[in-house]
């Protein structure tokens, strides 16, 4: 017996690192899918001006309405899972800011689900019964209102989660506020031209990819 201390046994962290990277990739995938869905909605033809033209508008915009709904489903699943894993309890920064960001993102994802339900009723027949014209107008209004709510919530998320820039804390804060302001303006899509709504959709995807890439490099 020499009395020498036994060497410490270190548990391999490869599994935890791989798990963190997977969550970061889910975050990136969810944000890219959400941006693509918002871009499809931004590319919709001009909204119907009366209840009588709503049915023709839905028929013309069927491709965008269908695929934006499909993308939003996978975006909601991937983004939600990635957010919980990448930023729930192990993310960098203030835990209060992370909590605010997660709650706001949850609001955005719920709003995406409302958009998904509205789009589904618009494009998929139920019992072979097409909705009446006033119901179509109500569904379109619901989709627009839910997109408004989602972008408002994403403005809070972008402000709470500092943008990953390399010029210091102040630059990161300013970039986050800048993205948040852009999403805030974009939450009024009916007031913006198509190119501006497409810019907002691309910014959602780009901002989400940047934040996810920062989490990925940290892991």
PDB file of C-alpha atoms in Angstrom:
ATOM      1  CA  UNK A   1       0.000   0.000   0.000  1.00  0.00           C
ATOM      2  CA  UNK A   2       1.681   3.173  -1.179  1.00  0.00           C
ATOM      3  CA  UNK A   3      -1.136   5.531  -0.272  1.00  0.00           C
ATOM      4  CA  UNK A   4      -1.031   7.093  -3.741  1.00  0.00           C
ATOM      5  CA  UNK A   5      -4.406   8.510  -4.779  1.00  0.00           C
ATOM      6  CA  UNK A   6      -6.287   6.648  -7.425  1.00  0.00           C
ATOM      7  CA  UNK A   7      -6.594   8.429 -10.762  1.00  0.00           C
ATOM      8  CA  UNK A   8      -9.941  10.079 -11.304  1.00  0.00           C
ATOM      9  CA  UNK A   9     -12.224   8.352 -13.745  1.00  0.00           C
ATOM     10  CA  UNK A  10     -13.674  10.785 -16.261  1.00  0.00           C
ATOM     11  CA  UNK A  11     -16.930   9.907 -17.958  1.00  0.00           C
ATOM     12  CA  UNK A  12     -16.827  10.424 -21.712  1.00  0.00           C
ATOM     13  CA  UNK A  13     -18.729  13.515 -22.791  1.00  0.00           C
ATOM     14  CA  UNK A  14     -19.044  12.520 -26.442  1.00  0.00           C
ATOM     15  CA  UNK A  15     -22.702  11.567 -26.083  1.00  0.00           C
ATOM     16  CA  UNK A  16     -23.580  14.842 -24.385  1.00  0.00           C
ATOM     17  CA  UNK A  17     -21.724  16.845 -27.023  1.00  0.00           C
ATOM     18  CA  UNK A  18     -23.415  14.960 -29.830  1.00  0.00           C
ATOM     19  CA  UNK A  19     -26.779  15.550 -28.152  1.00  0.00           C
ATOM     20  CA  UNK A  20     -26.107  19.281 -27.875  1.00  0.00           C
ATOM     21  CA  UNK A  21     -25.073  19.437 -31.530  1.00  0.00           C
ATOM     22  CA  UNK A  22     -28.226  17.572 -32.562  1.00  0.00           C
ATOM     23  CA  UNK A  23     -30.398  20.096 -30.712  1.00  0.00           C
ATOM     24  CA  UNK A  24     -28.537  22.961 -32.374  1.00  0.00           C
ATOM     25  CA  UNK A  25     -29.130  21.395 -35.788  1.00  0.00           C
ATOM     26  CA  UNK A  26     -32.821  21.000 -34.960  1.00  0.00           C
ATOM     27  CA  UNK A  27     -32.959  24.699 -34.070  1.00  0.00           C
ATOM     28  CA  UNK A  28     -31.326  25.587 -37.399  1.00  0.00           C
ATOM     29  CA  UNK A  29     -33.626  23.292 -39.377  1.00  0.00           C
ATOM     30  CA  UNK A  30     -36.721  24.652 -37.643  1.00  0.00           C
ATOM     31  CA  UNK A  31     -35.795  28.270 -38.299  1.00  0.00           C
ATOM     32  CA  UNK A  32     -34.987  27.580 -41.956  1.00  0.00           C
ATOM     33  CA  UNK A  33     -38.278  25.744 -42.467  1.00  0.00           C
ATOM     34  CA  UNK A  34     -40.199  28.539 -40.750  1.00  0.00           C
ATOM     35  CA  UNK A  35     -38.479  31.123 -42.933  1.00  0.00           C
ATOM     36  CA  UNK A  36     -39.358  29.143 -46.056  1.00  0.00           C
ATOM     37  CA  UNK A  37     -42.996  28.863 -44.956  1.00  0.00           C
ATOM     38  CA  UNK A  38     -43.184  32.600 -44.279  1.00  0.00           C
ATOM     39  CA  UNK A  39     -41.630  33.265 -47.686  1.00  0.00           C
ATOM     40  CA  UNK A  40     -44.344  31.192 -49.359  1.00  0.00           C
ATOM     41  CA  UNK A  41     -46.982  33.182 -47.481  1.00  0.00           C
ATOM     42  CA  UNK A  42     -45.268  36.428 -48.490  1.00  0.00           C
ATOM     43  CA  UNK A  43     -45.438  35.358 -52.141  1.00  0.00           C
ATOM     44  CA  UNK A  44     -49.213  34.895 -52.045  1.00  0.00           C
ATOM     45  CA  UNK A  45     -51.224  36.819 -54.636  1.00  0.00           C
ATOM     46  CA  UNK A  46     -53.011  39.975 -53.415  1.00  0.00           C
ATOM     47  CA  UNK A  47     -55.647  39.232 -50.804  1.00  0.00           C
ATOM     48  CA  UNK A  48     -59.258  38.981 -51.950  1.00  0.00           C
ATOM     49  CA  UNK A  49     -61.131  42.253 -51.873  1.00  0.00           C
ATOM     50  CA  UNK A  50     -64.514  40.703 -51.169  1.00  0.00           C
ATOM     51  CA  UNK A  51     -66.071  37.481 -49.907  1.00  0.00           C
ATOM     52  CA  UNK A  52     -67.173  36.597 -53.440  1.00  0.00           C
ATOM     53  CA  UNK A  53     -63.560  36.438 -54.689  1.00  0.00           C
ATOM     54  CA  UNK A  54     -62.207  34.456 -51.702  1.00  0.00           C
ATOM     55  CA  UNK A  55     -62.795  31.025 -53.254  1.00  0.00           C
ATOM     56  CA  UNK A  56     -61.011  31.978 -56.477  1.00  0.00           C
ATOM     57  CA  UNK A  57     -58.121  33.400 -54.440  1.00  0.00           C
ATOM     58  CA  UNK A  58     -57.737  30.147 -52.481  1.00  0.00           C
ATOM     59  CA  UNK A  59     -57.674  28.203 -55.741  1.00  0.00           C
ATOM     60  CA  UNK A  60     -55.011  30.469 -57.215  1.00  0.00           C
ATOM     61  CA  UNK A  61     -52.858  30.374 -54.066  1.00  0.00           C
ATOM     62  CA  UNK A  62     -53.312  26.649 -53.424  1.00  0.00           C
ATOM     63  CA  UNK A  63     -49.637  25.735 -53.925  1.00  0.00           C
ATOM     64  CA  UNK A  64     -48.275  28.333 -51.499  1.00  0.00           C
ATOM     65  CA  UNK A  65     -50.985  27.662 -48.922  1.00  0.00           C
ATOM     66  CA  UNK A  66     -50.451  23.904 -49.015  1.00  0.00           C
ATOM     67  CA  UNK A  67     -46.667  23.868 -48.796  1.00  0.00           C
ATOM     68  CA  UNK A  68     -46.392  26.648 -46.249  1.00  0.00           C
ATOM     69  CA  UNK A  69     -48.621  24.571 -43.979  1.00  0.00           C
ATOM     70  CA  UNK A  70     -46.522  21.454 -44.537  1.00  0.00           C
ATOM     71  CA  UNK A  71     -43.300  23.314 -43.781  1.00  0.00           C
ATOM     72  CA  UNK A  72     -44.741  24.941 -40.675  1.00  0.00           C
ATOM     73  CA  UNK A  73     -45.580  21.550 -39.180  1.00  0.00           C
ATOM     74  CA  UNK A  74     -41.984  20.329 -39.379  1.00  0.00           C
ATOM     75  CA  UNK A  75     -40.674  23.773 -38.410  1.00  0.00           C
ATOM     76  CA  UNK A  76     -42.722  23.729 -35.205  1.00  0.00           C
ATOM     77  CA  UNK A  77     -41.521  20.275 -34.189  1.00  0.00           C
ATOM     78  CA  UNK A  78     -37.852  20.866 -35.030  1.00  0.00           C
ATOM     79  CA  UNK A  79     -37.618  24.406 -33.659  1.00  0.00           C
ATOM     80  CA  UNK A  80     -39.388  23.560 -30.417  1.00  0.00           C
ATOM     81  CA  UNK A  81     -37.227  20.507 -29.740  1.00  0.00           C
ATOM     82  CA  UNK A  82     -34.062  22.367 -30.652  1.00  0.00           C
ATOM     83  CA  UNK A  83     -34.935  25.304 -28.388  1.00  0.00           C
ATOM     84  CA  UNK A  84     -35.584  23.132 -25.348  1.00  0.00           C
ATOM     85  CA  UNK A  85     -32.377  21.152 -25.849  1.00  0.00           C
ATOM     86  CA  UNK A  86     -30.034  23.938 -26.902  1.00  0.00           C
ATOM     87  CA  UNK A  87     -31.225  26.789 -24.701  1.00  0.00           C
ATOM     88  CA  UNK A  88     -33.435  25.315 -21.981  1.00  0.00           C
ATOM     89  CA  UNK A  89     -31.018  24.840 -19.105  1.00  0.00           C
ATOM     90  CA  UNK A  90     -27.557  24.694 -20.651  1.00  0.00           C
ATOM     91  CA  UNK A  91     -27.401  27.714 -22.917  1.00  0.00           C
ATOM     92  CA  UNK A  92     -25.007  30.576 -22.445  1.00  0.00           C
ATOM     93  CA  UNK A  93     -26.071  33.947 -21.112  1.00  0.00           C
ATOM     94  CA  UNK A  94     -28.557  35.089 -18.515  1.00  0.00           C
ATOM     95  CA  UNK A  95     -31.055  32.421 -17.429  1.00  0.00           C
ATOM     96  CA  UNK A  96     -33.750  35.104 -17.227  1.00  0.00           C
ATOM     97  CA  UNK A  97     -33.189  36.107 -20.854  1.00  0.00           C
ATOM     98  CA  UNK A  98     -33.213  32.455 -21.902  1.00  0.00           C
ATOM     99  CA  UNK A  99     -36.494  31.892 -20.056  1.00  0.00           C
ATOM    100  CA  UNK A 100     -38.080  34.935 -21.685  1.00  0.00           C
ATOM    101  CA  UNK A 101     -36.845  33.782 -25.103  1.00  0.00           C
ATOM    102  CA  UNK A 102     -38.190  30.259 -24.614  1.00  0.00           C
ATOM    103  CA  UNK A 103     -41.630  31.472 -23.502  1.00  0.00           C
ATOM    104  CA  UNK A 104     -41.804  33.902 -26.425  1.00  0.00           C
ATOM    105  CA  UNK A 105     -40.725  31.167 -28.835  1.00  0.00           C
ATOM    106  CA  UNK A 106     -43.438  28.909 -27.409  1.00  0.00           C
ATOM    107  CA  UNK A 107     -45.979  31.644 -28.199  1.00  0.00           C
ATOM    108  CA  UNK A 108     -44.603  31.883 -31.747  1.00  0.00           C
ATOM    109  CA  UNK A 109     -44.822  28.114 -32.241  1.00  0.00           C
ATOM    110  CA  UNK A 110     -48.404  28.018 -30.954  1.00  0.00           C
ATOM    111  CA  UNK A 111     -49.223  30.812 -33.403  1.00  0.00           C
ATOM    112  CA  UNK A 112     -47.627  28.718 -36.155  1.00  0.00           C
ATOM    113  CA  UNK A 113     -49.944  25.862 -35.198  1.00  0.00           C
ATOM    114  CA  UNK A 114     -52.926  28.195 -35.545  1.00  0.00           C
ATOM    115  CA  UNK A 115     -51.634  29.192 -38.992  1.00  0.00           C
ATOM    116  CA  UNK A 116     -51.242  25.511 -39.829  1.00  0.00           C
ATOM    117  CA  UNK A 117     -54.813  24.713 -38.821  1.00  0.00           C
ATOM    118  CA  UNK A 118     -56.184  27.645 -40.804  1.00  0.00           C
ATOM    119  CA  UNK A 119     -54.196  26.719 -43.905  1.00  0.00           C
ATOM    120  CA  UNK A 120     -55.294  23.105 -43.610  1.00  0.00           C
ATOM    121  CA  UNK A 121     -58.963  24.065 -43.585  1.00  0.00           C
ATOM    122  CA  UNK A 122     -58.425  26.358 -46.554  1.00  0.00           C
ATOM    123  CA  UNK A 123     -56.808  23.779 -48.834  1.00  0.00           C
ATOM    124  CA  UNK A 124     -58.074  20.387 -47.603  1.00  0.00           C
ATOM    125  CA  UNK A 125     -61.756  19.510 -47.999  1.00  0.00           C
ATOM    126  CA  UNK A 126     -63.686  18.312 -44.951  1.00  0.00           C
ATOM    127  CA  UNK A 127     -66.470  15.850 -45.786  1.00  0.00           C
ATOM    128  CA  UNK A 128     -66.257  17.127 -49.382  1.00  0.00           C
ATOM    129  CA  UNK A 129     -67.800  20.390 -48.216  1.00  0.00           C
ATOM    130  CA  UNK A 130     -66.118  23.613 -49.305  1.00  0.00           C
ATOM    131  CA  UNK A 131     -66.323  26.380 -46.713  1.00  0.00           C
ATOM    132  CA  UNK A 132     -68.658  29.261 -47.424  1.00  0.00           C
ATOM    133  CA  UNK A 133     -67.270  32.570 -48.621  1.00  0.00           C
ATOM    134  CA  UNK A 134     -67.577  34.272 -45.232  1.00  0.00           C
ATOM    135  CA  UNK A 135     -65.813  31.310 -43.590  1.00  0.00           C
ATOM    136  CA  UNK A 136     -62.965  31.618 -46.096  1.00  0.00           C
ATOM    137  CA  UNK A 137     -62.575  35.279 -45.209  1.00  0.00           C
ATOM    138  CA  UNK A 138     -62.540  34.364 -41.516  1.00  0.00           C
ATOM    139  CA  UNK A 139     -59.872  31.696 -42.086  1.00  0.00           C
ATOM    140  CA  UNK A 140     -57.682  34.059 -44.100  1.00  0.00           C
ATOM    141  CA  UNK A 141     -58.009  36.683 -41.377  1.00  0.00           C
ATOM    142  CA  UNK A 142     -57.086  34.068 -38.767  1.00  0.00           C
ATOM    143  CA  UNK A 143     -53.948  33.102 -40.681  1.00  0.00           C
ATOM    144  CA  UNK A 144     -52.863  36.735 -41.013  1.00  0.00           C
ATOM    145  CA  UNK A 145     -53.521  37.388 -37.331  1.00  0.00           C
ATOM    146  CA  UNK A 146     -51.552  34.315 -36.274  1.00  0.00           C
ATOM    147  CA  UNK A 147     -48.584  35.323 -38.464  1.00  0.00           C
ATOM    148  CA  UNK A 148     -48.731  38.739 -36.813  1.00  0.00           C
ATOM    149  CA  UNK A 149     -48.609  37.129 -33.357  1.00  0.00           C
ATOM    150  CA  UNK A 150     -45.770  34.768 -34.334  1.00  0.00           C
ATOM    151  CA  UNK A 151     -43.551  37.573 -35.616  1.00  0.00           C
ATOM    152  CA  UNK A 152     -44.263  39.696 -32.554  1.00  0.00           C
ATOM    153  CA  UNK A 153     -43.132  36.786 -30.383  1.00  0.00           C
ATOM    154  CA  UNK A 154     -40.039  36.236 -32.538  1.00  0.00           C
ATOM    155  CA  UNK A 155     -39.181  39.910 -32.040  1.00  0.00           C
ATOM    156  CA  UNK A 156     -39.037  39.213 -28.299  1.00  0.00           C
ATOM    157  CA  UNK A 157     -36.949  36.077 -28.868  1.00  0.00           C
ATOM    158  CA  UNK A 158     -34.438  37.927 -31.059  1.00  0.00           C
ATOM    159  CA  UNK A 159     -34.096  40.697 -28.485  1.00  0.00           C
ATOM    160  CA  UNK A 160     -33.679  38.289 -25.566  1.00  0.00           C
ATOM    161  CA  UNK A 161     -31.219  35.955 -27.334  1.00  0.00           C
ATOM    162  CA  UNK A 162     -28.288  38.109 -28.323  1.00  0.00           C
ATOM    163  CA  UNK A 163     -27.237  37.767 -31.919  1.00  0.00           C
ATOM    164  CA  UNK A 164     -23.929  35.874 -32.315  1.00  0.00           C
ATOM    165  CA  UNK A 165     -21.519  38.568 -33.501  1.00  0.00           C
ATOM    166  CA  UNK A 166     -17.809  38.864 -32.691  1.00  0.00           C
ATOM    167  CA  UNK A 167     -17.579  42.529 -31.805  1.00  0.00           C
ATOM    168  CA  UNK A 168     -18.439  42.393 -28.143  1.00  0.00           C
ATOM    169  CA  UNK A 169     -21.460  42.458 -25.904  1.00  0.00           C
ATOM    170  CA  UNK A 170     -22.769  45.805 -27.119  1.00  0.00           C
ATOM    171  CA  UNK A 171     -22.672  44.764 -30.766  1.00  0.00           C
ATOM    172  CA  UNK A 172     -24.466  41.508 -29.946  1.00  0.00           C
ATOM    173  CA  UNK A 173     -27.157  43.394 -28.059  1.00  0.00           C
ATOM    174  CA  UNK A 174     -27.553  45.910 -30.879  1.00  0.00           C
ATOM    175  CA  UNK A 175     -27.805  43.139 -33.479  1.00  0.00           C
ATOM    176  CA  UNK A 176     -30.448  41.333 -31.429  1.00  0.00           C
ATOM    177  CA  UNK A 177     -32.449  44.533 -31.076  1.00  0.00           C
ATOM    178  CA  UNK A 178     -32.064  45.132 -34.810  1.00  0.00           C
ATOM    179  CA  UNK A 179     -33.459  41.711 -35.689  1.00  0.00           C
ATOM    180  CA  UNK A 180     -36.226  42.215 -33.145  1.00  0.00           C
ATOM    181  CA  UNK A 181     -37.176  45.558 -34.691  1.00  0.00           C
ATOM    182  CA  UNK A 182     -37.222  43.980 -38.158  1.00  0.00           C
ATOM    183  CA  UNK A 183     -39.530  41.209 -36.974  1.00  0.00           C
ATOM    184  CA  UNK A 184     -41.724  43.776 -35.245  1.00  0.00           C
ATOM    185  CA  UNK A 185     -42.143  45.714 -38.482  1.00  0.00           C
ATOM    186  CA  UNK A 186     -42.684  42.452 -40.364  1.00  0.00           C
ATOM    187  CA  UNK A 187     -45.524  41.493 -38.025  1.00  0.00           C
ATOM    188  CA  UNK A 188     -47.736  43.813 -40.082  1.00  0.00           C
ATOM    189  CA  UNK A 189     -47.477  41.994 -43.428  1.00  0.00           C
ATOM    190  CA  UNK A 190     -50.635  43.546 -44.845  1.00  0.00           C
ATOM    191  CA  UNK A 191     -48.958  46.975 -44.685  1.00  0.00           C
ATOM    192  CA  UNK A 192     -45.739  45.896 -46.417  1.00  0.00           C
ATOM    193  CA  UNK A 193     -44.907  45.170 -50.061  1.00  0.00           C
ATOM    194  CA  UNK A 194     -44.082  41.640 -51.121  1.00  0.00           C
ATOM    195  CA  UNK A 195     -40.324  42.250 -51.230  1.00  0.00           C
ATOM    196  CA  UNK A 196     -40.329  43.508 -47.635  1.00  0.00           C
ATOM    197  CA  UNK A 197     -42.256  40.459 -46.421  1.00  0.00           C
ATOM    198  CA  UNK A 198     -39.799  38.218 -48.272  1.00  0.00           C
ATOM    199  CA  UNK A 199     -36.944  40.092 -46.570  1.00  0.00           C
ATOM    200  CA  UNK A 200     -38.505  39.460 -43.162  1.00  0.00           C
ATOM    201  CA  UNK A 201     -38.969  35.764 -43.960  1.00  0.00           C
ATOM    202  CA  UNK A 202     -35.329  35.486 -45.036  1.00  0.00           C
ATOM    203  CA  UNK A 203     -34.246  37.322 -41.891  1.00  0.00           C
ATOM    204  CA  UNK A 204     -36.112  34.829 -39.706  1.00  0.00           C
ATOM    205  CA  UNK A 205     -34.250  31.981 -41.393  1.00  0.00           C
ATOM    206  CA  UNK A 206     -30.901  33.784 -41.314  1.00  0.00           C
ATOM    207  CA  UNK A 207     -31.170  34.893 -37.692  1.00  0.00           C
ATOM    208  CA  UNK A 208     -32.229  31.400 -36.579  1.00  0.00           C
ATOM    209  CA  UNK A 209     -29.348  29.824 -38.496  1.00  0.00           C
ATOM    210  CA  UNK A 210     -26.853  32.242 -36.891  1.00  0.00           C
ATOM    211  CA  UNK A 211     -28.105  31.554 -33.371  1.00  0.00           C
ATOM    212  CA  UNK A 212     -28.089  27.805 -33.998  1.00  0.00           C
ATOM    213  CA  UNK A 213     -24.602  27.941 -35.498  1.00  0.00           C
ATOM    214  CA  UNK A 214     -23.371  29.772 -32.399  1.00  0.00           C
ATOM    215  CA  UNK A 215     -24.804  27.039 -30.178  1.00  0.00           C
ATOM    216  CA  UNK A 216     -23.283  24.428 -32.473  1.00  0.00           C
ATOM    217  CA  UNK A 217     -19.803  25.969 -32.276  1.00  0.00           C
ATOM    218  CA  UNK A 218     -20.123  26.240 -28.498  1.00  0.00           C
ATOM    219  CA  UNK A 219     -20.864  22.517 -28.279  1.00  0.00           C
TER     220      UNK A 219
END
